[in-house]
mmCIF file of C-alpha atoms in Angstrom:
data_model
loop_
_atom_site.group_PDB
_atom_site.id
_atom_site.type_symbol
_atom_site.label_atom_id
_atom_site.label_comp_id
_atom_site.label_asym_id
_atom_site.label_seq_id
_atom_site.Cartn_x
_atom_site.Cartn_y
_atom_site.Cartn_z
ATOM 1 C CA MET A 1 -25.000 73.400 -11.827
ATOM 2 C CA ALA A 2 -22.238 71.923 -9.691
ATOM 3 C CA GLU A 3 -22.480 68.233 -8.880
ATOM 4 C CA PRO A 4 -23.180 67.347 -5.231
ATOM 5 C CA VAL A 5 -20.061 66.548 -3.243
ATOM 6 C CA PRO A 6 -20.378 63.123 -1.561
ATOM 7 C CA GLN A 7 -20.082 63.133 2.212
ATOM 8 C CA LEU A 8 -18.201 60.473 4.161
ATOM 9 C CA ALA A 9 -20.332 57.922 6.019
ATOM 10 C CA VAL A 10 -18.679 55.934 8.818
ATOM 11 C CA ILE A 11 -20.712 52.975 10.062
ATOM 12 C CA ASP A 12 -19.905 50.595 12.895
ATOM 13 C CA VAL A 13 -20.432 46.886 12.164
ATOM 14 C CA LYS A 14 -20.324 43.714 14.212
ATOM 15 C CA PRO A 15 -16.960 41.967 14.676
ATOM 16 C CA GLY A 16 -16.132 39.042 12.419
ATOM 17 C CA ALA A 17 -13.364 36.460 12.347
ATOM 18 C CA ALA A 18 -9.872 36.774 13.821
ATOM 19 C CA LEU A 19 -7.544 38.648 11.460
ATOM 20 C CA GLU A 20 -10.403 39.389 9.096
ATOM 21 C CA SER A 21 -8.432 42.592 8.665
ATOM 22 C CA GLN A 22 -4.689 43.128 9.097
ATOM 23 C CA SER A 23 -5.523 46.431 10.777
ATOM 24 C CA GLY A 24 -5.609 46.155 14.538
ATOM 25 C CA LEU A 25 -7.777 49.264 14.697
ATOM 26 C CA GLN A 26 -10.308 47.726 12.329
ATOM 27 C CA MET A 27 -10.330 44.521 14.374
ATOM 28 C CA LEU A 28 -10.933 46.382 17.630
ATOM 29 C CA ARG A 29 -13.602 48.662 16.173
ATOM 30 C CA PRO A 30 -14.817 47.260 12.867
ATOM 31 C CA ARG A 31 -16.297 49.870 10.570
ATOM 32 C CA ILE A 32 -17.344 50.259 6.986
ATOM 33 C CA TYR A 33 -17.141 53.442 4.951
ATOM 34 C CA GLY A 34 -19.345 55.026 2.341
ATOM 35 C CA ALA A 35 -19.712 58.161 0.268
ATOM 36 C CA LEU A 36 -23.219 59.657 0.270
ATOM 37 C CA ALA A 37 -24.284 62.081 -2.439
ATOM 38 C CA ALA A 38 -27.569 63.754 -1.481
ATOM 39 C CA PRO A 39 -29.993 65.873 -3.547
ATOM 40 C CA ALA A 40 -29.399 69.597 -3.298
ATOM 41 C CA ASP A 41 -32.933 70.234 -2.059
ATOM 42 C CA GLY A 42 -32.437 67.886 0.901
ATOM 43 C CA ASN A 43 -35.404 65.659 0.058
ATOM 44 C CA ARG A 44 -35.310 62.259 1.704
ATOM 45 C CA ARG A 45 -37.907 60.331 -0.228
ATOM 46 C CA VAL A 46 -35.599 57.816 -1.964
ATOM 47 C CA ALA A 47 -32.056 56.671 -1.272
ATOM 48 C CA ALA A 48 -29.941 54.036 -3.016
ATOM 49 C CA ILE A 49 -26.948 51.979 -1.958
ATOM 50 C CA VAL A 50 -24.509 50.704 -4.545
ATOM 51 C CA MET A 51 -22.178 48.105 -3.046
ATOM 52 C CA HIS A 52 -19.875 45.325 -4.220
ATOM 53 C CA PRO A 53 -18.502 42.505 -2.061
ATOM 54 C CA THR A 54 -14.922 43.736 -2.468
ATOM 55 C CA SER A 55 -14.621 46.623 -4.955
ATOM 56 C CA ASN A 56 -14.363 50.203 -3.708
ATOM 57 C CA PHE A 57 -17.600 51.875 -4.821
ATOM 58 C CA MET A 58 -17.097 55.139 -2.934
ATOM 59 C CA GLY A 59 -16.297 56.792 -6.258
ATOM 60 C CA HIS A 60 -19.027 55.051 -8.249
ATOM 61 C CA TYR A 61 -20.155 56.802 -11.408
ATOM 62 C CA LEU A 62 -23.843 56.806 -10.383
ATOM 63 C CA LEU A 63 -23.490 58.732 -7.104
ATOM 64 C CA ALA A 64 -23.642 62.311 -8.374
ATOM 65 C CA PRO A 65 -25.969 61.641 -11.350
ATOM 66 C CA LEU A 66 -28.584 60.015 -9.124
ATOM 67 C CA ALA A 67 -28.327 62.789 -6.527
ATOM 68 C CA ALA A 68 -28.904 65.298 -9.327
ATOM 69 C CA ARG A 69 -32.075 63.350 -10.171
ATOM 70 C CA GLY A 70 -33.432 63.565 -6.629
ATOM 71 C CA ILE A 71 -32.142 60.257 -5.277
ATOM 72 C CA ALA A 72 -29.554 60.139 -2.518
ATOM 73 C CA CYS A 73 -26.947 57.551 -3.458
ATOM 74 C CA MET A 74 -24.346 55.988 -1.192
ATOM 75 C CA GLY A 75 -21.377 54.099 -2.545
ATOM 76 C CA LEU A 76 -20.685 51.697 0.310
ATOM 77 C CA ASN A 77 -17.707 49.452 0.919
ATOM 78 C CA SER A 78 -17.824 46.159 2.775
ATOM 79 C CA ARG A 79 -15.234 45.272 5.398
ATOM 80 C CA TYR A 80 -13.501 43.297 2.630
ATOM 81 C CA ALA A 81 -12.803 46.248 0.325
ATOM 82 C CA GLY A 82 -9.818 45.418 -1.831
ATOM 83 C CA ASN A 83 -9.300 41.945 -0.363
ATOM 84 C CA ASP A 84 -11.614 38.991 -0.894
ATOM 85 C CA THR A 85 -9.148 36.395 0.435
ATOM 86 C CA VAL A 86 -11.239 35.807 3.562
ATOM 87 C CA LEU A 87 -14.511 37.279 2.300
ATOM 88 C CA LEU A 88 -17.686 35.616 3.519
ATOM 89 C CA MET A 89 -20.817 36.579 1.608
ATOM 90 C CA GLU A 90 -22.899 36.064 4.737
ATOM 91 C CA ARG A 91 -20.830 38.713 6.525
ATOM 92 C CA ALA A 92 -20.926 41.046 3.508
ATOM 93 C CA ILE A 93 -24.742 41.175 3.601
ATOM 94 C CA GLN A 94 -24.498 42.030 7.292
ATOM 95 C CA ASP A 95 -22.383 45.031 6.298
ATOM 96 C CA LEU A 96 -24.924 45.988 3.656
ATOM 97 C CA GLY A 97 -27.627 45.793 6.309
ATOM 98 C CA ALA A 98 -25.686 48.269 8.441
ATOM 99 C CA GLY A 99 -25.794 50.658 5.497
ATOM 100 C CA VAL A 100 -29.537 50.222 5.102
ATOM 101 C CA ARG A 101 -30.072 50.900 8.806
ATOM 102 C CA HIS A 102 -27.888 54.001 8.518
ATOM 103 C CA LEU A 103 -30.105 55.441 5.770
ATOM 104 C CA ARG A 104 -33.322 54.472 7.550
ATOM 105 C CA ALA A 105 -32.081 56.283 10.663
ATOM 106 C CA ALA A 106 -31.336 59.321 8.490
ATOM 107 C CA GLY A 107 -35.009 59.486 7.557
ATOM 108 C CA TYR A 108 -35.101 58.163 3.999
ATOM 109 C CA GLU A 109 -38.567 56.823 3.160
ATOM 110 C CA LYS A 110 -37.670 54.388 0.358
ATOM 111 C CA ILE A 111 -34.371 52.555 -0.015
ATOM 112 C CA VAL A 112 -33.250 50.621 -3.068
ATOM 113 C CA LEU A 113 -30.167 48.555 -3.742
ATOM 114 C CA ILE A 114 -28.195 49.016 -6.941
ATOM 115 C CA GLY A 115 -26.449 45.768 -7.755
ATOM 116 C CA ASN A 116 -23.695 46.669 -10.191
ATOM 117 C CA SER A 117 -21.459 43.901 -11.567
ATOM 118 C CA GLY A 118 -20.633 41.570 -8.660
ATOM 119 C CA GLY A 119 -22.904 43.664 -6.471
ATOM 120 C CA ALA A 120 -25.956 42.196 -8.224
ATOM 121 C CA ALA A 121 -25.748 38.824 -6.501
ATOM 122 C CA LEU A 122 -24.923 40.580 -3.218
ATOM 123 C CA ALA A 123 -28.046 42.748 -3.436
ATOM 124 C CA SER A 124 -30.205 39.750 -4.342
ATOM 125 C CA PHE A 125 -28.770 37.630 -1.526
ATOM 126 C CA TYR A 126 -29.333 40.482 0.907
ATOM 127 C CA GLN A 127 -32.997 41.015 0.076
ATOM 128 C CA ALA A 128 -33.767 37.284 -0.018
ATOM 129 C CA GLN A 129 -32.377 36.946 3.500
ATOM 130 C CA ALA A 130 -34.084 40.152 4.631
ATOM 131 C CA GLU A 131 -37.432 38.709 3.571
ATOM 132 C CA LYS A 132 -36.767 35.237 4.998
ATOM 133 C CA LEU A 133 -33.612 34.521 6.955
ATOM 134 C CA THR A 134 -32.278 31.045 6.162
ATOM 135 C CA ALA A 135 -28.499 31.595 6.224
ATOM 136 C CA HIS A 136 -28.027 30.497 9.806
ATOM 137 C CA HIS A 137 -24.791 28.669 8.921
ATOM 138 C CA PHE A 138 -21.864 29.369 6.648
ATOM 139 C CA PRO A 139 -21.204 26.685 4.022
ATOM 140 C CA ASP A 140 -18.439 25.320 6.299
ATOM 141 C CA GLY A 141 -21.036 24.631 9.001
ATOM 142 C CA ASP A 142 -20.191 27.413 11.442
ATOM 143 C CA LEU A 143 -22.989 29.631 12.730
ATOM 144 C CA THR A 144 -23.378 32.998 10.984
ATOM 145 C CA HIS A 145 -25.087 34.626 14.004
ATOM 146 C CA LEU A 146 -27.182 36.630 11.549
ATOM 147 C CA HIS A 147 -30.374 38.067 13.000
ATOM 148 C CA ALA A 148 -33.394 39.541 11.286
ATOM 149 C CA ASP A 149 -32.629 42.994 12.673
ATOM 150 C CA ASP A 150 -29.250 42.875 10.870
ATOM 151 C CA LEU A 151 -31.087 42.840 7.545
ATOM 152 C CA PRO A 152 -33.865 45.428 7.244
ATOM 153 C CA PRO A 153 -35.624 44.850 3.906
ATOM 154 C CA VAL A 154 -35.430 47.389 1.099
ATOM 155 C CA ASP A 155 -38.048 48.574 -1.376
ATOM 156 C CA GLY A 156 -36.494 47.596 -4.699
ATOM 157 C CA ILE A 157 -33.447 46.230 -6.504
ATOM 158 C CA ALA A 158 -31.840 47.691 -9.634
ATOM 159 C CA LEU A 159 -29.240 45.555 -11.371
ATOM 160 C CA CYS A 160 -26.722 46.833 -13.934
ATOM 161 C CA ALA A 161 -23.972 44.986 -15.809
ATOM 162 C CA ALA A 162 -25.046 42.245 -13.435
ATOM 163 C CA HIS A 163 -22.995 39.098 -12.932
ATOM 164 C CA LEU A 164 -24.959 36.040 -11.826
ATOM 165 C CA GLY A 165 -22.828 35.399 -8.754
ATOM 166 C CA ARG A 166 -19.297 34.414 -7.865
ATOM 167 C CA SER A 167 -19.889 30.673 -7.976
ATOM 168 C CA ARG A 168 -21.349 30.847 -11.496
ATOM 169 C CA LEU A 169 -18.635 33.266 -12.577
ATOM 170 C CA LEU A 170 -15.807 30.959 -11.553
ATOM 171 C CA ARG A 171 -17.594 27.997 -13.146
ATOM 172 C CA ASP A 172 -17.627 29.903 -16.454
ATOM 173 C CA TRP A 173 -14.124 31.362 -16.138
ATOM 174 C CA ILE A 174 -11.871 28.724 -14.601
ATOM 175 C CA ASP A 175 -9.193 27.334 -16.930
ATOM 176 C CA PRO A 176 -9.667 23.569 -17.369
ATOM 177 C CA ALA A 177 -6.250 23.205 -19.027
ATOM 178 C CA VAL A 178 -4.436 23.388 -15.649
ATOM 179 C CA THR A 179 -2.961 19.946 -14.909
ATOM 180 C CA ASP A 180 -1.163 20.708 -11.627
ATOM 181 C CA GLU A 181 -2.861 22.936 -9.027
ATOM 182 C CA HIS A 182 0.584 23.889 -7.674
ATOM 183 C CA ASP A 183 2.009 24.967 -11.040
ATOM 184 C CA PRO A 184 0.440 27.949 -12.802
ATOM 185 C CA LEU A 185 2.236 27.043 -16.046
ATOM 186 C CA SER A 186 0.996 23.449 -16.241
ATOM 187 C CA CYS A 187 -1.186 23.010 -19.296
ATOM 188 C CA ASP A 188 -3.072 20.434 -21.316
ATOM 189 C CA SER A 189 -2.997 22.031 -24.752
ATOM 190 C CA ALA A 190 -6.005 19.996 -25.837
ATOM 191 C CA LEU A 191 -8.055 22.080 -23.382
ATOM 192 C CA ASP A 192 -6.222 25.414 -23.769
ATOM 193 C CA MET A 193 -8.580 27.932 -25.355
ATOM 194 C CA TYR A 194 -5.626 30.255 -25.911
ATOM 195 C CA ALA A 195 -3.604 27.701 -27.916
ATOM 196 C CA ALA A 196 -3.230 28.399 -31.629
ATOM 197 C CA ARG A 197 -4.449 24.880 -32.434
ATOM 198 C CA HIS A 198 -7.973 25.960 -31.478
ATOM 199 C CA ALA A 199 -9.104 28.268 -34.252
ATOM 200 C CA LEU A 200 -11.971 30.734 -33.991
ATOM 201 C CA PRO A 201 -14.863 30.236 -33.955
ATOM 202 C CA TYR A 202 -14.350 27.362 -31.554
ATOM 203 C CA ASP A 203 -15.429 23.883 -32.559
ATOM 204 C CA ARG A 204 -18.599 22.778 -30.750
ATOM 205 C CA ASP A 205 -17.016 19.510 -29.622
ATOM 206 C CA PHE A 206 -14.097 21.446 -28.136
ATOM 207 C CA LEU A 207 -16.497 23.737 -26.288
ATOM 208 C CA ALA A 208 -18.364 20.750 -24.847
ATOM 209 C CA ARG A 209 -15.107 19.134 -23.643
ATOM 210 C CA PHE A 210 -13.910 22.477 -22.306
ATOM 211 C CA SER A 211 -17.062 23.133 -20.287
ATOM 212 C CA ALA A 212 -17.136 19.605 -18.866
ATOM 213 C CA ALA A 213 -13.497 19.919 -17.817
ATOM 214 C CA GLN A 214 -14.216 23.273 -16.166
ATOM 215 C CA GLY A 215 -16.885 21.607 -14.054
ATOM 216 C CA GLU A 216 -14.539 18.753 -13.168
ATOM 217 C CA ARG A 217 -11.793 21.132 -12.044
ATOM 218 C CA ILE A 218 -14.144 23.151 -9.852
ATOM 219 C CA ALA A 219 -15.472 19.937 -8.315
ATOM 220 C CA ARG A 220 -11.932 18.695 -7.576
ATOM 221 C CA ILE A 221 -10.984 21.936 -5.838
ATOM 222 C CA GLU A 222 -14.212 21.919 -3.847
ATOM 223 C CA ARG A 223 -13.704 18.310 -2.718
ATOM 224 C CA TRP A 224 -10.153 19.119 -1.675
ATOM 225 C CA ALA A 225 -11.292 22.216 0.241
ATOM 226 C CA LEU A 226 -13.935 20.241 2.124
ATOM 227 C CA ASP A 227 -11.537 17.405 2.916
ATOM 228 C CA ARG A 228 -8.837 19.810 4.048
ATOM 229 C CA LEU A 229 -11.260 21.715 6.259
ATOM 230 C CA ALA A 230 -12.486 18.474 7.832
ATOM 231 C CA LEU A 231 -8.882 17.435 8.531
ATOM 232 C CA LEU A 232 -8.013 20.766 10.133
ATOM 233 C CA ARG A 233 -11.054 20.753 12.357
ATOM 234 C CA ALA A 234 -10.492 17.171 13.442
ATOM 235 C CA THR A 235 -6.879 17.856 14.423
ATOM 236 C CA PRO A 236 -6.345 19.192 17.975
ATOM 237 C CA GLY A 237 -4.492 22.487 17.933
ATOM 238 C CA ALA A 238 -4.818 22.944 14.163
ATOM 239 C CA PRO A 239 -6.116 26.201 12.661
ATOM 240 C CA ARG A 240 -9.732 26.320 11.527
ATOM 241 C CA ASP A 241 -8.877 27.654 8.067
ATOM 242 C CA GLN A 242 -6.009 28.079 5.614
ATOM 243 C CA ALA A 243 -5.205 30.078 2.521
ATOM 244 C CA PHE A 244 -4.548 28.611 -0.907
ATOM 245 C CA ILE A 245 -4.214 29.701 -4.538
ATOM 246 C CA VAL A 246 -6.421 28.866 -7.494
ATOM 247 C CA TYR A 247 -4.354 29.460 -10.628
ATOM 248 C CA ARG A 248 -5.714 30.622 -13.969
ATOM 249 C CA THR A 249 -9.282 31.767 -13.443
ATOM 250 C CA HIS A 250 -10.005 33.732 -16.605
ATOM 251 C CA ALA A 251 -10.719 31.381 -19.477
ATOM 252 C CA ASP A 252 -14.185 32.109 -20.818
ATOM 253 C CA PRO A 253 -14.354 31.240 -24.547
ATOM 254 C CA ARG A 254 -16.714 34.191 -25.022
ATOM 255 C CA CYS A 255 -13.754 36.509 -24.434
ATOM 256 C CA LEU A 256 -12.339 35.522 -27.820
ATOM 257 C CA ASP A 257 -15.192 33.978 -29.780
ATOM 258 C CA LEU A 258 -17.714 36.740 -30.432
ATOM 259 C CA THR A 259 -20.161 34.322 -32.069
ATOM 260 C CA LEU A 260 -20.880 32.853 -28.616
ATOM 261 C CA ASP A 261 -23.619 34.686 -26.697
ATOM 262 C CA ALA A 262 -23.237 37.478 -29.217
ATOM 263 C CA ASN A 263 -23.631 41.113 -28.204
ATOM 264 C CA ASP A 264 -21.892 44.362 -29.170
ATOM 265 C CA ARG A 265 -18.636 43.596 -27.320
ATOM 266 C CA ALA A 266 -15.076 43.756 -28.604
ATOM 267 C CA PRO A 267 -12.751 40.759 -28.157
ATOM 268 C CA GLY A 268 -10.941 40.434 -24.832
ATOM 269 C CA SER A 269 -11.584 40.847 -21.147
ATOM 270 C CA VAL A 270 -12.961 43.739 -19.126
ATOM 271 C CA TRP A 271 -9.402 44.005 -17.745
ATOM 272 C CA GLY A 272 -7.563 43.850 -21.076
ATOM 273 C CA ASP A 273 -5.891 40.890 -22.772
ATOM 274 C CA ALA A 274 -7.752 37.814 -21.526
ATOM 275 C CA ARG A 275 -4.752 35.471 -21.591
ATOM 276 C CA GLN A 276 -2.639 37.896 -19.578
ATOM 277 C CA VAL A 277 -5.417 38.195 -16.997
ATOM 278 C CA ASN A 278 -5.665 34.403 -16.867
ATOM 279 C CA TYR A 279 -1.985 34.096 -15.902
ATOM 280 C CA SER A 280 -1.875 37.183 -13.675
ATOM 281 C CA CYS A 281 -0.936 37.170 -9.993
ATOM 282 C CA ASN A 282 -4.243 38.754 -9.002
ATOM 283 C CA ALA A 283 -7.554 37.739 -10.534
ATOM 284 C CA MET A 284 -10.989 36.429 -9.611
ATOM 285 C CA GLY A 285 -10.707 33.821 -6.884
ATOM 286 C CA ARG A 286 -6.922 33.690 -7.191
ATOM 287 C CA THR A 287 -6.023 33.859 -3.483
ATOM 288 C CA THR A 288 -8.614 32.547 -1.078
ATOM 289 C CA SER A 289 -9.179 30.576 2.095
ATOM 290 C CA LEU A 290 -11.069 27.341 2.541
ATOM 291 C CA THR A 291 -14.061 29.048 4.168
ATOM 292 C CA ALA A 292 -14.028 31.980 1.736
ATOM 293 C CA PHE A 293 -13.884 29.617 -1.245
ATOM 294 C CA LEU A 294 -16.915 27.720 0.016
ATOM 295 C CA SER A 295 -18.856 30.930 0.707
ATOM 296 C CA GLN A 296 -18.029 32.728 -2.546
ATOM 297 C CA TRP A 297 -16.860 30.405 -5.286
ATOM 298 C CA SER A 298 -18.172 26.892 -4.634
ATOM 299 C CA SER A 299 -21.398 25.111 -5.488
ATOM 300 C CA ARG A 300 -22.263 25.445 -1.790
ATOM 301 C CA SER A 301 -22.352 29.232 -1.938
ATOM 302 C CA GLN A 302 -25.635 30.682 -0.683
ATOM 303 C CA ALA A 303 -25.114 33.850 -2.724
ATOM 304 C CA ASP A 304 -26.311 32.819 -6.167
ATOM 305 C CA GLY A 305 -27.840 35.883 -7.797
ATOM 306 C CA PRO A 306 -30.854 34.637 -9.773
ATOM 307 C CA ASP A 307 -31.784 31.985 -7.201
ATOM 308 C CA ASN A 308 -31.948 34.673 -4.544
ATOM 309 C CA LEU A 309 -33.708 37.235 -6.718
ATOM 310 C CA ALA A 310 -36.443 34.656 -7.328
ATOM 311 C CA ARG A 311 -36.978 34.477 -3.553
ATOM 312 C CA THR A 312 -37.611 38.218 -3.233
ATOM 313 C CA SER A 313 -40.899 40.062 -3.683
ATOM 314 C CA VAL A 314 -39.818 43.649 -4.413
ATOM 315 C CA PRO A 315 -39.828 45.460 -7.783
ATOM 316 C CA ALA A 316 -36.669 44.994 -9.825
ATOM 317 C CA LEU A 317 -34.977 46.679 -12.762
ATOM 318 C CA LEU A 318 -32.246 45.282 -15.022
ATOM 319 C CA LEU A 319 -29.895 47.454 -17.055
ATOM 320 C CA THR A 320 -28.100 45.480 -19.761
ATOM 321 C CA TYR A 321 -24.918 47.063 -21.098
ATOM 322 C CA THR A 322 -24.921 45.676 -24.632
ATOM 323 C CA ALA A 323 -21.148 45.869 -25.252
ATOM 324 C CA ASP A 324 -20.234 44.233 -21.937
ATOM 325 C CA GLN A 325 -17.416 41.679 -22.195
ATOM 326 C CA SER A 326 -18.487 39.770 -19.090
ATOM 327 C CA THR A 327 -22.300 39.800 -19.090
ATOM 328 C CA PHE A 328 -24.181 38.545 -22.108
ATOM 329 C CA PRO A 329 -27.664 37.968 -23.537
ATOM 330 C CA SER A 330 -27.846 34.672 -21.636
ATOM 331 C CA THR A 331 -27.021 36.595 -18.437
ATOM 332 C CA ARG A 332 -29.870 39.013 -19.103
ATOM 333 C CA ASP A 333 -32.291 36.179 -19.835
ATOM 334 C CA THR A 334 -31.370 34.360 -16.614
ATOM 335 C CA TRP A 335 -32.024 37.461 -14.514
ATOM 336 C CA LEU A 336 -35.311 38.153 -16.284
ATOM 337 C CA ALA A 337 -36.486 34.586 -15.730
ATOM 338 C CA ALA A 338 -35.628 34.886 -12.026
ATOM 339 C CA GLY A 339 -37.458 38.197 -11.599
ATOM 340 C CA GLY A 340 -40.542 37.206 -13.544
ATOM 341 C CA ALA A 341 -43.266 39.835 -13.796
ATOM 342 C CA ARG A 342 -41.509 42.041 -11.212
ATOM 343 C CA ILE A 343 -38.532 42.884 -13.423
ATOM 344 C CA ARG A 344 -38.049 44.744 -16.688
ATOM 345 C CA ASN A 345 -34.956 45.260 -18.801
ATOM 346 C CA VAL A 346 -33.497 48.470 -20.192
ATOM 347 C CA ASP A 347 -30.668 48.214 -22.718
ATOM 348 C CA ILE A 348 -27.826 50.702 -22.418
ATOM 349 C CA VAL A 349 -26.798 50.358 -26.029
ATOM 350 C CA GLY A 350 -23.048 50.195 -26.579
ATOM 351 C CA GLY A 351 -22.262 50.255 -22.869
ATOM 352 C CA ASN A 352 -19.154 48.434 -21.727
ATOM 353 C CA HIS A 353 -18.951 46.810 -18.307
ATOM 354 C CA TYR A 354 -17.820 49.948 -16.474
ATOM 355 C CA LEU A 355 -19.190 52.565 -18.897
ATOM 356 C CA ALA A 356 -15.516 53.505 -19.018
ATOM 357 C CA GLY A 357 -14.813 56.293 -21.495
ATOM 358 C CA GLN A 358 -18.552 56.544 -22.207
ATOM 359 C CA PRO A 359 -19.714 59.684 -20.358
ATOM 360 C CA ALA A 360 -22.783 60.036 -22.581
ATOM 361 C CA LEU A 361 -24.118 56.678 -21.383
ATOM 362 C CA VAL A 362 -23.927 57.368 -17.639
ATOM 363 C CA PRO A 363 -26.918 59.785 -17.742
ATOM 364 C CA LYS A 364 -28.932 57.153 -19.624
ATOM 365 C CA ALA A 365 -28.298 54.617 -16.867
ATOM 366 C CA ALA A 366 -29.065 57.207 -14.190
ATOM 367 C CA ASP A 367 -32.266 58.253 -15.973
ATOM 368 C CA ALA A 368 -33.526 54.666 -16.120
ATOM 369 C CA ILE A 369 -32.804 54.010 -12.442
ATOM 370 C CA ALA A 370 -34.228 57.346 -11.288
ATOM 371 C CA GLU A 371 -37.452 56.941 -13.271
ATOM 372 C CA TRP A 372 -37.960 53.451 -11.829
ATOM 373 C CA ALA A 373 -37.075 54.446 -8.257
ATOM 374 C CA HIS A 374 -39.285 57.550 -8.206
ATOM 375 C CA ALA A 375 -42.219 55.415 -9.350
ATOM 376 C CA LEU A 376 -41.959 53.060 -6.356
ATOM 377 C CA ARG A 377 -44.964 53.138 -4.080
#
């Protein structure tokens, strides 16, 4: 049987900040775009949205498999698709809410969110705010202008290969060996996990120093961002925001030391050689603005995944991909603790972060989600 062909969804959203997009058309009429794969029999009992803050999920691997299992599935992009430089998580959940309203208007009875990878914290943040709106301000102090009708609640959350949130991710990944924030090659070899002097498995004392220095670097950047923002906003005629670069943001010892948080993974990063990713021109949090850094990457972010999941009341499902190079047993345990009795875990044994090159595992993930979603009452 032929797979369902996804149909384009075009959804108007509320305007955001000046030059949030470099497209004048998008600024004048902001829209988000999705791809909706619907069941062949036209049933509208359950629909799912899979969305990431910045990745393009219109070609997501779950769209057609879920539609074939009787669940309409929309891969939805935020207004920040492909560019998180000015991304505000509070605006991203507003976009997700527009997608939920779109499916409600189309007549779907039950709607679930599929939080894949970085979409897990987004889905959790969304539902927490849908149940009780508290994000009235961005972390920089400006009003979000979010309203309850922007965020219609959903009926369940499924998480797969689920990161804990961008602030926790950067805390675990930032390279503490950087000695000059303006020089991507600056390096304290005593803290360089990629230096030959640090043999595998890593020494426990080194790991303790490394983690402490990661926290110190994040705190320094955050203090600078807050001070810089305060200076800009106290200066007549100055802009309210500015862009900056955070060098070397991919230094998680678990990429190389497989004895740490052990699972079925191979050495390296989900994007290839971890050291090359660390020094690359484009990586997690690399180019950002003061306000975007505070919203996504800082300790002030309101979009922590487990904290928000714990504030929700809906059923939840966790799919753990056991060969993932960026989510680990400790990640699974943190999500399960946050969800409590409402959440259960299903292992997708041998699954890598994207199920890339693993076509036999995609139906297993789809089966688990479909069984859970069809059982919702």
